[in-house]
Backbone as JSON, one array per atom type, in Angstrom:
{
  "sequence": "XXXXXXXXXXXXXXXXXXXXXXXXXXXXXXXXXXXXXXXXXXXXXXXXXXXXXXXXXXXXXXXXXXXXXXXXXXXXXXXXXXXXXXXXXXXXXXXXXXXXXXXX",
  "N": [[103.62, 83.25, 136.28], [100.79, 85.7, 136.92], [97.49, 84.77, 136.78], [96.02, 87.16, 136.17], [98.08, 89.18, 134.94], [98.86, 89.82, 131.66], [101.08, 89.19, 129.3], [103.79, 91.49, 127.8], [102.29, 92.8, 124.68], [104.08, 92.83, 121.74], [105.2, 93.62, 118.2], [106.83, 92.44, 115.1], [108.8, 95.22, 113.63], [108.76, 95.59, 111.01], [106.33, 94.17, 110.0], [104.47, 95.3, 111.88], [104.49, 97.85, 110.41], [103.86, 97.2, 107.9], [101.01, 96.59, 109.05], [100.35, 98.92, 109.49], [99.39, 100.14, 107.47], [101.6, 102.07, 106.4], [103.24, 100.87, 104.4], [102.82, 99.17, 101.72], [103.37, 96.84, 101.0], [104.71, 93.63, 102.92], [107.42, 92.93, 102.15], [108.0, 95.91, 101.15], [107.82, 97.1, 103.58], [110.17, 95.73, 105.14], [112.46, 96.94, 103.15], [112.15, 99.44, 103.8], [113.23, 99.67, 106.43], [115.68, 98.15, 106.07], [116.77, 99.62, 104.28], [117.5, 101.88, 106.66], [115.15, 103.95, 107.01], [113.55, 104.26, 109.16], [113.5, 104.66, 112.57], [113.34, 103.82, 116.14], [112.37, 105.19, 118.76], [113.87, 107.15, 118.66], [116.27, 106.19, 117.51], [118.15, 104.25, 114.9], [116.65, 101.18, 113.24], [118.09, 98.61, 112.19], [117.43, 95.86, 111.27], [114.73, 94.01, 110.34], [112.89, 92.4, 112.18], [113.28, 93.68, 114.47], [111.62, 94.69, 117.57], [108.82, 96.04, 117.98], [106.35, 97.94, 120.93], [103.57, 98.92, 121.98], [103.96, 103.03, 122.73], [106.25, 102.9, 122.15], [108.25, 105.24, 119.97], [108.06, 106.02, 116.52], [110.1, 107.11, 113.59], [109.46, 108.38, 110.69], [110.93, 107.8, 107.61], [109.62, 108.82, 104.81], [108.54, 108.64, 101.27], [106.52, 110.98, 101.03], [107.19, 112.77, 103.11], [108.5, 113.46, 106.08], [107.51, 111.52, 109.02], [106.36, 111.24, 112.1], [105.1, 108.94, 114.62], [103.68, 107.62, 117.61], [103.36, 105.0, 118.82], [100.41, 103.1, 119.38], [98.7, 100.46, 119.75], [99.06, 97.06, 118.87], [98.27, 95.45, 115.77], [96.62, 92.58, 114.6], [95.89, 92.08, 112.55], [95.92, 93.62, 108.58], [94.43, 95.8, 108.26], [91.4, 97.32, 107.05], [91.73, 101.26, 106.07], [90.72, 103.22, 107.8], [90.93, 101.33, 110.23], [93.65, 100.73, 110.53], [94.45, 103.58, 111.28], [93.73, 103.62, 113.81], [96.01, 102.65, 115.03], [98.43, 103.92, 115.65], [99.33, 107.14, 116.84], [99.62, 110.37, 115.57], [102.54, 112.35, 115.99], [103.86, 114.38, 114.67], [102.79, 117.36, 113.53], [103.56, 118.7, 110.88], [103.6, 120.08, 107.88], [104.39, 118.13, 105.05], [107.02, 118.36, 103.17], [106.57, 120.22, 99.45], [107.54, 118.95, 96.36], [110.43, 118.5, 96.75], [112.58, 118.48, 98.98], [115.66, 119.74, 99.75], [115.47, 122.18, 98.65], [115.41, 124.31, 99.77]],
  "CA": [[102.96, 84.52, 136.02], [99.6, 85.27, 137.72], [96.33, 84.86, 135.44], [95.59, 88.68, 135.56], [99.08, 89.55, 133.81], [99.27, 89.58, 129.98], [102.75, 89.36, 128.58], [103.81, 92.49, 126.94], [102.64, 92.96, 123.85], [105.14, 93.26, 120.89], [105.43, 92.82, 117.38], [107.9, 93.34, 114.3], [108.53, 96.42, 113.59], [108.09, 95.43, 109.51], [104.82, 93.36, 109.76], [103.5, 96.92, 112.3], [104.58, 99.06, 109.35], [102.55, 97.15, 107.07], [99.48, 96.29, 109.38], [99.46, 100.01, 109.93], [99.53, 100.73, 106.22], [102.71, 102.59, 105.47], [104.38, 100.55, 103.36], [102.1, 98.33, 101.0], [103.38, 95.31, 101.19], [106.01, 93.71, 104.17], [108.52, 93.37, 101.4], [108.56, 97.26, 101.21], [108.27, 97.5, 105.19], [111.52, 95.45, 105.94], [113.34, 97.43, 102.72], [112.27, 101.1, 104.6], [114.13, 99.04, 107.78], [117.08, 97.68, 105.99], [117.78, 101.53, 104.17], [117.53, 103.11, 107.17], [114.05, 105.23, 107.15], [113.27, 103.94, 110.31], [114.06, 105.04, 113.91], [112.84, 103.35, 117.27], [112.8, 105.51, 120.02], [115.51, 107.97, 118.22], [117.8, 105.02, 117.45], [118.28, 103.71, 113.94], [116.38, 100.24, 112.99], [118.27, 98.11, 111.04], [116.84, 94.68, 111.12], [113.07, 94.25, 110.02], [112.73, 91.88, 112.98], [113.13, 94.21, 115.92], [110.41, 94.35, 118.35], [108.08, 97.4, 118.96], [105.45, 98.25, 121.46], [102.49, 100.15, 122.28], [104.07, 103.67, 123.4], [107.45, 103.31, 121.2], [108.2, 106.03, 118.78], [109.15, 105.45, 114.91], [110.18, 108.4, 112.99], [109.91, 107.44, 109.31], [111.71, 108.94, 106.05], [108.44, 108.29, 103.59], [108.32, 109.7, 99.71], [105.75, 111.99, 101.37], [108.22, 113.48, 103.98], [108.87, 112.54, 107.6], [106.77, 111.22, 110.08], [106.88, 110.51, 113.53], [104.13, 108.51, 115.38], [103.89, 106.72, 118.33], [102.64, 103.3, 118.48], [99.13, 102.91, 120.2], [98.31, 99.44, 119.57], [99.82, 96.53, 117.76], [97.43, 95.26, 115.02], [96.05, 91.52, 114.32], [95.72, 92.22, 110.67], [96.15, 94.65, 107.97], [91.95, 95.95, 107.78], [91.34, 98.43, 106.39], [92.66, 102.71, 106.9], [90.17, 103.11, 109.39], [91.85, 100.31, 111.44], [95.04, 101.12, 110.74], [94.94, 104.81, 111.85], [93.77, 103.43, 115.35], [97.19, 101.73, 115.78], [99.42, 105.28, 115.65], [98.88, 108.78, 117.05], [100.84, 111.3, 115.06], [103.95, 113.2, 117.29], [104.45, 115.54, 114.29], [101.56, 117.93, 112.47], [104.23, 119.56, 110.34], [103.01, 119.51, 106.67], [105.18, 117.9, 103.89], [107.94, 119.47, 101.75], [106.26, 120.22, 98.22], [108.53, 118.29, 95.91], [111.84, 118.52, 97.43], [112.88, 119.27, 100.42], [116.63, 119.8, 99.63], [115.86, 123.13, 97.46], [115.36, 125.57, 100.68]],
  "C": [[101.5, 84.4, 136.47], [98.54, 85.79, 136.17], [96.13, 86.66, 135.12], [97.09, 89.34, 134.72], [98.87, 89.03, 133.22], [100.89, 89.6, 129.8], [102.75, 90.93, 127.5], [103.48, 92.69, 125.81], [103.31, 93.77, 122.97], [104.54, 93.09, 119.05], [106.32, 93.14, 116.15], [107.59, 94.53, 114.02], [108.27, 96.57, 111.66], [106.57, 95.25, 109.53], [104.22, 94.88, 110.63], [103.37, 97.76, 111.28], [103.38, 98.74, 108.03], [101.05, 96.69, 107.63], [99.05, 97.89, 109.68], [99.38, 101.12, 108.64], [100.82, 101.73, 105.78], [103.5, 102.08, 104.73], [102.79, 98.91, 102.6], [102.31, 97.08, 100.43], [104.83, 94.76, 102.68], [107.07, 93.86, 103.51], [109.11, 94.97, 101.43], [108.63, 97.5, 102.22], [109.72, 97.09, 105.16], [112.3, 96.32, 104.79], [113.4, 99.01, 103.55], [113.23, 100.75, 105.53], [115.44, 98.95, 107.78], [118.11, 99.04, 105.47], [117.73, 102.75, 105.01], [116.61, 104.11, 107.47], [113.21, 105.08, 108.17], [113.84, 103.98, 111.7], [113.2, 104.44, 114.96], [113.1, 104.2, 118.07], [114.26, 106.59, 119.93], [117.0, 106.91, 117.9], [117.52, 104.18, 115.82], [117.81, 102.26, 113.65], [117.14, 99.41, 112.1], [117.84, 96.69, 110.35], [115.2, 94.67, 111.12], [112.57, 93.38, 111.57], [112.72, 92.29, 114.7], [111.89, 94.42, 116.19], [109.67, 95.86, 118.54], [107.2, 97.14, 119.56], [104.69, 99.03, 121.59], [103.75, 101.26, 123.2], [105.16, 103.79, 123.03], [107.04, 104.32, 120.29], [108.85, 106.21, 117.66], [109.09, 106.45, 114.71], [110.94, 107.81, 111.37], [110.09, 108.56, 107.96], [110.64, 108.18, 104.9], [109.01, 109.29, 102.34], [107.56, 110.93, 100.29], [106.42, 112.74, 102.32], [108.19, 112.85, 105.08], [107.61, 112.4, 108.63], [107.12, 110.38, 111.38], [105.68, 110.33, 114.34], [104.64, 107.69, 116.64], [102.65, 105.72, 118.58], [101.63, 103.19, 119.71], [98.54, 101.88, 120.44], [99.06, 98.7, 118.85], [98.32, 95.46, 117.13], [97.84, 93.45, 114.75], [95.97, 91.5, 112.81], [95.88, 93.55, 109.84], [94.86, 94.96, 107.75], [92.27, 97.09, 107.62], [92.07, 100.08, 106.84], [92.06, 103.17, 108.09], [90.69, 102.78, 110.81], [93.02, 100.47, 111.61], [95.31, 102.42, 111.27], [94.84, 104.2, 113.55], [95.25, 102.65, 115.98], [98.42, 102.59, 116.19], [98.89, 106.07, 116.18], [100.11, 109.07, 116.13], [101.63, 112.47, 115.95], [103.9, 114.45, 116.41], [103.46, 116.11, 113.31], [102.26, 118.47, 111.33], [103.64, 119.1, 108.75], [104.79, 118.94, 105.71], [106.04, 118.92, 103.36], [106.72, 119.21, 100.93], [107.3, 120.38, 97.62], [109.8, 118.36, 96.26], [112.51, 119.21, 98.03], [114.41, 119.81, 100.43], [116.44, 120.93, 98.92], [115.26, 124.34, 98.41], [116.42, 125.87, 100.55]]
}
């Protein structure tokens, strides 16, 4: 590989969830992963260990309702919300259900 290429960066798609603050600890990242409230790219996550990149798009089933970002950076640490917003754009402005979305 020539010195001016980097290797792609990647990194789990748990440890992203919690360096980019949605889930408050990795424990609760890989459980969002393993029940499902996680999509790659429109495709179902089921292992905490799959790989994302800058420019993938998660679409996540939160308590707060759905969100769908795409990945702008992959983060070195969990620092603060500041730091963590710079690692997402948001795909979807739509506001929240208020309390439950199942009673339209």
């Amino acid at each position: 590989m020539p010195d001016d290429e980097k290797p792609d960066p990647f990194d789990r798609v748990d440890r992203w969830l919690w360096h980019a603050r949605f889930a408050r600890t990795r424990s609760l990242a890989q459980k969002l992963v393993r029940d499902g409230a996680v999509r790659l790219n429109g495709t179902r996550v089921e292992q905490p260990a799959n790989r994302v990149r800058p420019g993938d798009v998660l679409t996540l089933v939160l308590a707060q309702g759905v969100r769908v970002v795409r990945i702008a950076a992959i983060g070195a640490r969990r620092g603060p919300a500041a730091e963590a917003r710079g690692l997402y754009a948001d795909q979807d402005r739509s506001v929240p259900c208020p309390g439950r979305c199942d009673d339209a």
